[in-house]
Amino acid sequence: MTIDIGYTERNTLTQIQALLAPLMLMQIGSADTITAYSIEDNDLGVRQVFSMMMQVVIMFYILGRSWTDFKSNSGFTYADFFQYDEAVKFLERLEGGNELPDAKLILRAYCRFCWLKPHLENWHPSPTSNVDLQKLSIEDCEYEEVFRITDSELGFMYDVLYTKAPVVYPGLVLRFISFISLITTLCGFSVLFKDGFVYNIGAGMIHYVLITCVILEVYQILKLPFSDWAIVQMIRHYETFPILWPLLRSLAPTSATWIRWSNKMGQFNLIDFCLCKNQNFSRIKILRHWGLDMKLRKQLNLGQIEVHPKVKELVVKELREVEKIRKQDKDEFTKGGEWTIQRYQKELELNEGSRLIQRLTTTITKRPFDKNIVIWFITTNIFSNHPDYEDTTEASQMAAIMRISDYMMYLLAVRSHVLSTTTADILFQYCSKTLQMWLTRQK
């Protein structure tokens, strides 16, 4: 008996070409390829469906010319369609509740996130239109819970505007079916081409590509449960799939330990910046030419600390005071901070002719916000070193005020766009130069 080696090689090459078509479709059609998904992009779904149709036509054209064995292609083809169905599927609305306190906070954050979407085109008011607004309120929450709810709420907003999370998590079932199809294809390929690896390098390359796809898919699936979106989906479906309840009970408490950006706050001390004479990079001509000397000095003086519980408590307390005043008299917020002066005038029992009240009025109402930040920073540093106000304990109110002051100076120095001011850089250079000259004379 003779073996036509040429025919065998041609047949193997044809089967490999037939596998490349669904492999290409699966990788292009995956929801993980959506890198800048935006809920406001009304044509995204239409473009995705149109793209799928064009790629399916190309895939069937390749399969029609290279089809040799249905067994070696069917698993991959099924995986392709499940991947595309997952990518096109939109985010469904939330139903049901939960009894876990940590999951309850995430659920409240998600409801508040949905409630803030009426400004979006094609927004549908469910599910929060039928929800009691009192359930969305955070007035009865502790300050730690307020920060956690805000963390999750901002996370949902960021994911919807800049990531693919809204189209990934609703298609978990389809994703698992697609993964099983991918595993089946890998096993079938290994069996059918077990002799082809010896004399055909293409078969070996495809085998390694399949293994890489499986590893990437396993990694992506393992990462899916560790997010607020996953917890919301578990809350929706744990009654239908009871197996999700133990997973929800284990993941919800650990969600409090997940890293979130609002657990950190930048710090910049203008006085320390001015005292660092050894960081004068303006002598380096190339840095001075490109304007990098000041930026480099700023970066070397930046700091980052965790938000202390006392800071959270102080911020939440002040925000609730502001909300209370807003409900009493909405016109107060159109008077450039006069409500602040009236508030502390009442607390300190001072009259309008008081020197302190007059200076506060000048500072708050007659100066721009960026200048107020510098004045506030210098004032807090003076008071922190005063014998009557000095308190070195970590949880003191003065320490919390100093952290907030350094954070506001951090925004002014390196994140001025957050403050919506156009003169921050000029003001910073002037203040740093003036303060440095004053500190030099004091020595």
Coordinates of C-alpha atoms in Angstrom, one line a residue:
M1 CA 0.0 0.0 0.0
T2 CA 1.3 3.4 -0.9
I3 CA 0.7 6.7 0.9
D4 CA 0.4 9.9 -1.2
I5 CA 2.4 12.2 1.0
G6 CA 1.7 15.2 -1.2
Y7 CA -2.1 14.6 -1.0
T8 CA -1.8 14.2 2.8
E9 CA 0.1 17.5 3.1
R10 CA -2.4 19.3 0.9
N11 CA -5.3 17.9 2.9
T12 CA -3.7 19.0 6.2
L13 CA -3.0 22.5 4.8
T14 CA -6.6 22.8 3.6
Q15 CA -7.9 21.8 7.0
I16 CA -5.6 24.3 8.7
Q17 CA -6.9 27.1 6.4
A18 CA -10.5 26.1 7.3
L19 CA -9.6 26.4 11.0
L20 CA -8.0 29.8 10.5
A21 CA -11.4 31.4 9.3
P22 CA -13.4 30.7 12.5
L23 CA -10.3 31.4 14.6
M24 CA -10.1 34.9 13.1
L25 CA -13.8 35.4 13.5
M26 CA -13.7 34.4 17.2
Q27 CA -10.8 36.8 18.0
I28 CA -12.2 39.7 16.1
G29 CA -15.8 39.2 17.4
S30 CA -14.9 38.9 21.1
A31 CA -16.3 41.5 23.4
D32 CA -12.8 41.9 24.8
T33 CA -11.8 43.6 21.6
I34 CA -14.0 46.6 22.4
T35 CA -11.5 49.0 24.0
A36 CA -13.5 52.2 24.1
Y37 CA -17.1 51.3 24.5
S38 CA -19.4 54.2 25.2
I39 CA -23.1 53.9 26.1
E40 CA -23.7 57.2 24.2
D41 CA -22.5 55.8 20.9
N42 CA -26.0 55.0 19.4
D43 CA -24.5 53.4 16.3
L44 CA -22.2 51.0 18.1
G45 CA -24.6 48.0 18.0
V46 CA -25.5 48.6 14.3
R47 CA -21.8 48.7 13.4
Q48 CA -21.1 45.6 15.4
V49 CA -23.9 43.7 13.7
F50 CA -22.8 44.9 10.2
S51 CA -19.2 44.0 11.0
M52 CA -20.3 40.5 12.1
M53 CA -22.3 40.0 8.9
M54 CA -19.3 40.9 6.7
Q55 CA -16.9 38.7 8.6
V56 CA -19.3 35.8 8.6
V57 CA -19.6 36.0 4.8
I58 CA -15.8 36.0 4.6
M59 CA -15.6 33.0 7.0
F60 CA -18.1 31.0 5.0
Y61 CA -16.3 31.8 1.8
I62 CA -13.1 30.4 3.3
L63 CA -14.9 27.4 4.7
G64 CA -16.5 26.7 1.4
R65 CA -13.2 26.6 -0.4
S66 CA -11.4 24.7 2.3
W67 CA -14.0 22.5 3.9
T68 CA -12.8 19.0 4.5
D69 CA -14.1 17.8 7.8
F70 CA -17.1 19.1 9.7
K71 CA -15.8 17.7 13.0
S72 CA -12.7 19.8 13.0
N73 CA -14.5 23.1 12.3
S74 CA -17.9 22.8 14.0
G75 CA -16.7 23.5 17.6
F76 CA -14.8 26.6 16.5
T77 CA -17.8 27.9 14.4
Y78 CA -20.1 27.6 17.4
A79 CA -17.6 29.4 19.6
D80 CA -17.6 32.3 17.0
F81 CA -21.3 32.9 17.1
F82 CA -21.5 32.8 20.9
Q83 CA -18.6 35.3 21.1
Y84 CA -20.5 37.7 18.7
D85 CA -23.8 37.2 20.5
E86 CA -22.1 38.1 23.7
A87 CA -20.5 41.3 22.2
V88 CA -23.8 42.6 20.7
K89 CA -26.0 41.9 23.7
F90 CA -26.7 45.0 25.7
L91 CA -26.9 45.6 29.5
E92 CA -30.2 44.4 31.0
R93 CA -31.8 46.2 34.0
L94 CA -31.4 45.2 37.6
E95 CA -34.1 43.1 39.4
G96 CA -34.3 41.7 42.9
G97 CA -32.4 42.5 46.0
N98 CA -30.0 40.9 48.5
E99 CA -29.4 40.5 52.2
L100 CA -25.6 41.0 52.3
P101 CA -24.6 44.4 53.7
D102 CA -21.7 44.8 51.3
A103 CA -23.7 43.7 48.3
K104 CA -26.5 46.1 49.4
L105 CA -24.1 49.0 49.2
I106 CA -23.1 48.0 45.7
L107 CA -26.7 47.6 44.8
R108 CA -27.6 51.1 46.1
A109 CA -24.6 52.5 44.1
Y110 CA -25.9 50.8 41.0
C111 CA -29.4 52.2 41.5
R112 CA -28.0 55.7 42.0
F113 CA -25.8 55.2 38.9
C114 CA -28.9 54.3 36.8
W115 CA -30.8 57.2 38.3
L116 CA -28.2 59.7 37.0
K117 CA -28.6 58.6 33.4
P118 CA -31.6 60.6 32.1
H119 CA -29.2 63.0 30.4
L120 CA -28.3 60.2 28.0
E121 CA -30.1 59.8 24.7
N122 CA -32.3 56.7 24.4
W123 CA -32.3 56.4 28.2
H124 CA -35.0 54.2 29.6
P125 CA -36.1 55.0 33.2
S126 CA -36.3 51.4 34.5
P127 CA -35.5 50.1 37.0
T128 CA -35.1 53.1 39.2
S129 CA -38.2 55.0 38.1
N130 CA -40.2 52.5 40.2
V131 CA -37.8 52.6 43.2
D132 CA -38.5 54.7 46.2
L133 CA -36.1 57.6 46.2
Q134 CA -35.6 57.1 49.9
K135 CA -33.9 53.8 49.1
L136 CA -31.3 55.7 47.0
S137 CA -30.6 58.3 49.7
I138 CA -27.3 58.0 51.6
E139 CA -28.2 60.4 54.4
D140 CA -28.7 57.4 56.8
C141 CA -25.3 55.9 55.9
E142 CA -22.1 56.1 57.8
Y143 CA -19.2 58.1 56.3
E144 CA -17.4 54.9 55.3
E145 CA -20.4 53.6 53.6
V146 CA -20.9 56.9 51.8
F147 CA -17.4 56.7 50.4
R148 CA -17.9 53.1 49.3
I149 CA -21.2 53.9 47.6
T150 CA -19.5 56.8 45.8
D151 CA -16.6 54.6 44.8
S152 CA -18.8 52.0 43.2
E153 CA -21.0 54.7 41.6
L154 CA -18.1 56.4 40.0
G155 CA -16.7 53.0 38.9
F156 CA -20.0 52.2 37.1
M157 CA -19.8 55.6 35.4
Y158 CA -16.2 55.2 34.3
D159 CA -16.8 51.6 33.0
V160 CA -19.9 52.7 30.9
L161 CA -18.1 55.6 29.4
Y162 CA -14.6 54.2 28.8
T163 CA -14.6 50.4 29.0
K164 CA -16.4 47.3 27.7
A165 CA -17.8 46.2 31.0
P166 CA -21.5 46.8 30.1
V167 CA -21.4 44.4 27.2
V168 CA -19.1 41.8 28.8
Y169 CA -20.9 40.8 32.0
P170 CA -24.5 40.2 30.6
G171 CA -23.1 37.5 28.3
L172 CA -21.5 35.3 30.9
V173 CA -23.5 32.2 30.0
L174 CA -22.6 32.6 26.3
R175 CA -19.0 33.2 27.3
F176 CA -18.8 29.9 29.1
I177 CA -20.5 28.1 26.1
S178 CA -17.9 29.7 23.9
F179 CA -15.1 28.6 26.2
I180 CA -16.4 25.0 26.1
S181 CA -16.5 25.1 22.3
L182 CA -13.0 26.4 22.3
I183 CA -11.8 23.6 24.5
T184 CA -13.6 21.1 22.4
T185 CA -12.0 22.5 19.3
L186 CA -8.5 22.3 20.9
C187 CA -9.1 18.6 21.9
G188 CA -10.4 17.7 18.5
F189 CA -7.6 19.5 16.7
S190 CA -5.0 17.6 18.9
V191 CA -6.6 14.3 18.0
L192 CA -7.2 14.9 14.3
F193 CA -3.8 16.5 13.6
K194 CA -1.7 14.3 16.0
D195 CA 0.3 13.1 13.0
G196 CA 0.3 16.4 11.2
F197 CA 2.6 18.1 13.8
V198 CA 5.6 16.1 12.5
Y199 CA 5.7 17.1 8.9
N200 CA 3.6 20.3 8.9
I201 CA 4.8 23.3 10.8
G202 CA 1.5 25.1 10.2
A203 CA -0.4 22.6 12.2
G204 CA 2.0 23.0 15.1
M205 CA 1.6 26.8 15.0
I206 CA -2.2 26.6 15.0
H207 CA -2.0 24.2 18.0
Y208 CA 0.1 26.7 20.0
V209 CA -2.3 29.5 18.9
L210 CA -5.3 27.5 20.2
I211 CA -3.5 26.9 23.5
T212 CA -2.7 30.6 23.8
C213 CA -6.4 31.4 23.2
V214 CA -7.5 29.0 25.9
I215 CA -5.1 30.5 28.4
L216 CA -6.2 34.0 27.6
E217 CA -9.9 33.0 27.9
V218 CA -9.3 31.3 31.2
Y219 CA -7.5 34.4 32.6
Q220 CA -10.4 36.7 31.4
I221 CA -13.0 34.4 33.0
L222 CA -11.1 34.2 36.3
K223 CA -11.0 38.0 36.4
L224 CA -14.7 38.5 35.7
P225 CA -16.1 37.8 39.2
F226 CA -13.9 40.4 40.9
S227 CA -15.9 43.6 40.0
D228 CA -19.0 45.4 41.1
W229 CA -20.6 44.5 37.7
A230 CA -20.3 40.8 38.5
I231 CA -21.9 41.3 41.9
V232 CA -24.8 43.1 40.4
Q233 CA -25.3 40.3 37.9
M234 CA -25.1 37.7 40.7
I235 CA -27.8 39.6 42.6
R236 CA -30.0 39.5 39.5
H237 CA -29.6 35.8 38.8
Y238 CA -28.9 34.0 42.2
E239 CA -32.6 33.0 42.5
T240 CA -32.5 31.4 39.1
F241 CA -29.1 29.9 39.6
P242 CA -28.7 29.0 43.3
I243 CA -25.1 28.1 42.8
L244 CA -24.3 31.8 42.6
W245 CA -25.4 32.4 46.2
P246 CA -22.3 30.9 47.8
L247 CA -20.1 32.8 45.4
L248 CA -22.0 36.0 46.1
R249 CA -21.6 35.5 49.9
S250 CA -17.8 35.0 49.5
L251 CA -17.2 37.9 47.0
A252 CA -19.4 40.6 48.5
P253 CA -17.5 40.9 51.8
T254 CA -14.1 41.0 49.9
S255 CA -15.3 43.8 47.7
A256 CA -14.5 46.2 50.5
T257 CA -10.8 45.4 50.2
W258 CA -10.6 45.9 46.4
I259 CA -8.3 48.7 45.3
R260 CA -10.3 51.9 44.4
W261 CA -8.8 55.2 43.2
S262 CA -10.6 57.3 45.9
N263 CA -8.8 55.4 48.6
K264 CA -5.8 57.5 47.8
M265 CA -5.3 61.3 47.8
G266 CA -2.4 63.2 46.3
Q267 CA -0.3 65.4 48.6
F268 CA 1.8 68.5 47.7
N269 CA 3.3 70.8 50.3
L270 CA 4.2 74.2 48.8
I271 CA 6.6 75.0 51.7
D272 CA 8.6 71.8 51.3
F273 CA 8.7 72.5 47.6
C274 CA 10.2 75.9 48.1
L275 CA 12.7 74.7 50.6
C276 CA 14.2 72.1 48.3
K277 CA 17.0 74.2 46.8
N278 CA 19.0 71.2 45.6
Q279 CA 16.2 70.4 43.1
N280 CA 16.8 73.4 40.9
F281 CA 16.8 71.8 37.5
S282 CA 16.5 75.1 35.7
R283 CA 20.3 75.0 35.4
I284 CA 20.0 72.1 32.9
K285 CA 19.5 73.8 29.6
I286 CA 17.7 71.0 27.8
L287 CA 15.1 70.7 30.6
R288 CA 14.7 74.5 30.8
H289 CA 14.3 74.7 27.0
W290 CA 11.4 72.2 27.0
G291 CA 9.9 73.6 30.2
L292 CA 10.4 70.3 32.0
D293 CA 12.5 71.7 35.0
M294 CA 9.4 72.8 36.9
K295 CA 7.5 69.6 36.1
L296 CA 10.3 67.5 37.3
R297 CA 10.5 69.4 40.6
K298 CA 6.8 69.0 41.1
Q299 CA 6.9 65.3 40.5
L300 CA 9.8 64.8 43.0
N301 CA 7.7 66.6 45.6
L302 CA 4.4 64.7 45.1
G303 CA 3.1 62.4 47.7
Q304 CA 0.2 60.0 48.0
I305 CA -1.5 58.8 51.2
E306 CA -4.6 56.7 52.0
V307 CA -7.7 58.7 52.8
H308 CA -7.8 58.7 56.6
P309 CA -11.2 57.9 58.2
K310 CA -11.1 61.3 59.9
V311 CA -10.8 62.9 56.5
K312 CA -13.8 60.9 55.3
E313 CA -15.8 61.8 58.3
L314 CA -15.0 65.5 58.0
V315 CA -15.8 65.6 54.3
V316 CA -19.2 63.8 54.7
K317 CA -20.1 66.0 57.6
E318 CA -19.4 69.2 55.7
L319 CA -21.3 67.9 52.6
R320 CA -24.3 67.2 54.7
E321 CA -24.2 70.6 56.2
V322 CA -24.1 72.1 52.7
E323 CA -27.0 69.9 51.6
K324 CA -29.0 71.0 54.7
I325 CA -28.4 74.7 53.8
R326 CA -29.3 74.0 50.1
K327 CA -32.7 72.6 51.1
Q328 CA -33.4 75.5 53.4
D329 CA -32.5 78.2 50.9
K330 CA -31.5 77.4 47.3
D331 CA -30.6 81.1 46.7
E332 CA -27.6 80.8 49.1
F333 CA -25.7 79.0 46.4
T334 CA -25.8 81.9 44.1
K335 CA -24.0 84.3 46.4
G336 CA -20.4 83.3 46.0
G337 CA -19.9 81.7 49.4
E338 CA -21.7 84.1 51.6
W339 CA -23.5 81.2 53.2
T340 CA -20.1 80.0 54.5
I341 CA -19.5 83.4 56.2
Q342 CA -22.9 83.5 57.7
R343 CA -22.6 79.9 59.0
Y344 CA -19.3 80.5 60.8
Q345 CA -20.4 84.0 61.9
K346 CA -23.2 82.3 63.7
E347 CA -21.1 79.5 65.2
L348 CA -18.4 81.9 66.4
E349 CA -21.0 84.5 67.6
L350 CA -19.3 87.4 65.7
N351 CA -21.0 90.4 64.2
E352 CA -20.6 91.6 60.6
G353 CA -18.2 94.3 61.6
S354 CA -15.7 91.8 63.1
R355 CA -12.2 92.0 61.5
L356 CA -12.2 88.2 61.0
I357 CA -15.5 88.3 59.2
Q358 CA -14.5 91.2 57.0
R359 CA -11.3 89.3 56.0
L360 CA -13.2 86.1 55.3
T361 CA -15.6 88.1 53.1
T362 CA -12.7 89.6 51.1
T363 CA -11.0 86.2 50.8
I364 CA -14.1 84.2 49.8
T365 CA -16.1 86.6 47.7
K366 CA -13.6 88.9 46.1
R367 CA -10.8 86.5 45.1
P368 CA -10.7 83.6 42.6
F369 CA -10.8 80.1 43.8
D370 CA -7.2 79.2 42.9
K371 CA -6.0 82.1 45.1
N372 CA -8.2 80.9 47.9
I373 CA -6.5 77.5 47.8
V374 CA -3.1 79.2 48.4
I375 CA -4.4 81.4 51.2
W376 CA -6.1 78.4 52.8
F377 CA -2.9 76.3 52.5
I378 CA -0.7 79.0 54.2
T379 CA -3.4 79.6 56.9
T380 CA -3.7 75.9 57.8
N381 CA 0.1 75.6 58.1
I382 CA 0.2 78.6 60.4
F383 CA -2.6 77.3 62.6
S384 CA -1.1 73.8 62.7
N385 CA 2.1 75.2 64.3
H386 CA 0.2 77.5 66.7
P387 CA 0.4 76.2 70.3
D388 CA -3.4 76.6 70.8
Y389 CA -4.2 74.5 67.7
E390 CA -1.2 72.2 67.3
D391 CA -2.2 68.5 67.6
T392 CA 0.1 65.8 66.3
T393 CA -2.3 62.9 66.8
E394 CA -3.1 61.0 63.6
A395 CA -6.9 61.2 64.0
S396 CA -7.1 64.8 65.0
Q397 CA -9.3 67.3 63.0
M398 CA -6.3 69.5 62.4
A399 CA -4.4 66.6 60.8
A400 CA -7.4 66.0 58.5
I401 CA -7.6 69.6 57.5
M402 CA -3.9 69.6 56.7
R403 CA -4.3 66.5 54.4
I404 CA -7.2 68.2 52.6
S405 CA -5.2 71.4 52.3
D406 CA -2.2 69.5 50.8
Y407 CA -4.6 67.7 48.5
M408 CA -6.1 71.0 47.2
M409 CA -2.6 72.3 46.6
Y410 CA -1.8 69.0 44.7
L411 CA -4.8 69.8 42.4
L412 CA -3.6 73.3 41.9
A413 CA 0.0 72.3 41.1
V414 CA -0.4 69.3 38.9
R415 CA -4.2 68.8 38.2
S416 CA -5.3 72.3 37.6
H417 CA -7.8 71.1 34.9
V418 CA -9.9 69.6 37.6
L419 CA -10.4 73.1 39.1
S420 CA -11.4 74.6 35.8
T421 CA -9.0 77.5 36.2
T422 CA -6.8 78.9 33.4
T423 CA -4.4 80.8 35.7
A424 CA -3.2 78.0 37.9
D425 CA 0.3 77.6 36.4
I426 CA 1.0 81.4 36.5
L427 CA -0.3 81.6 40.0
F428 CA 1.7 78.6 41.2
Q429 CA 5.0 80.0 39.7
Y430 CA 4.3 83.4 41.3
C431 CA 3.4 82.0 44.7
S432 CA 6.3 79.6 44.8
K433 CA 8.8 82.3 43.8
T434 CA 7.4 84.8 46.4
L435 CA 7.3 82.2 49.2
Q436 CA 10.8 81.0 48.4
M437 CA 12.2 84.5 48.6
W438 CA 10.3 85.1 51.9
L439 CA 11.6 81.8 53.4
T440 CA 15.2 82.7 52.4
R441 CA 14.9 86.1 54.2
Q442 CA 13.6 84.4 57.3
K443 CA 16.7 82.2 57.5

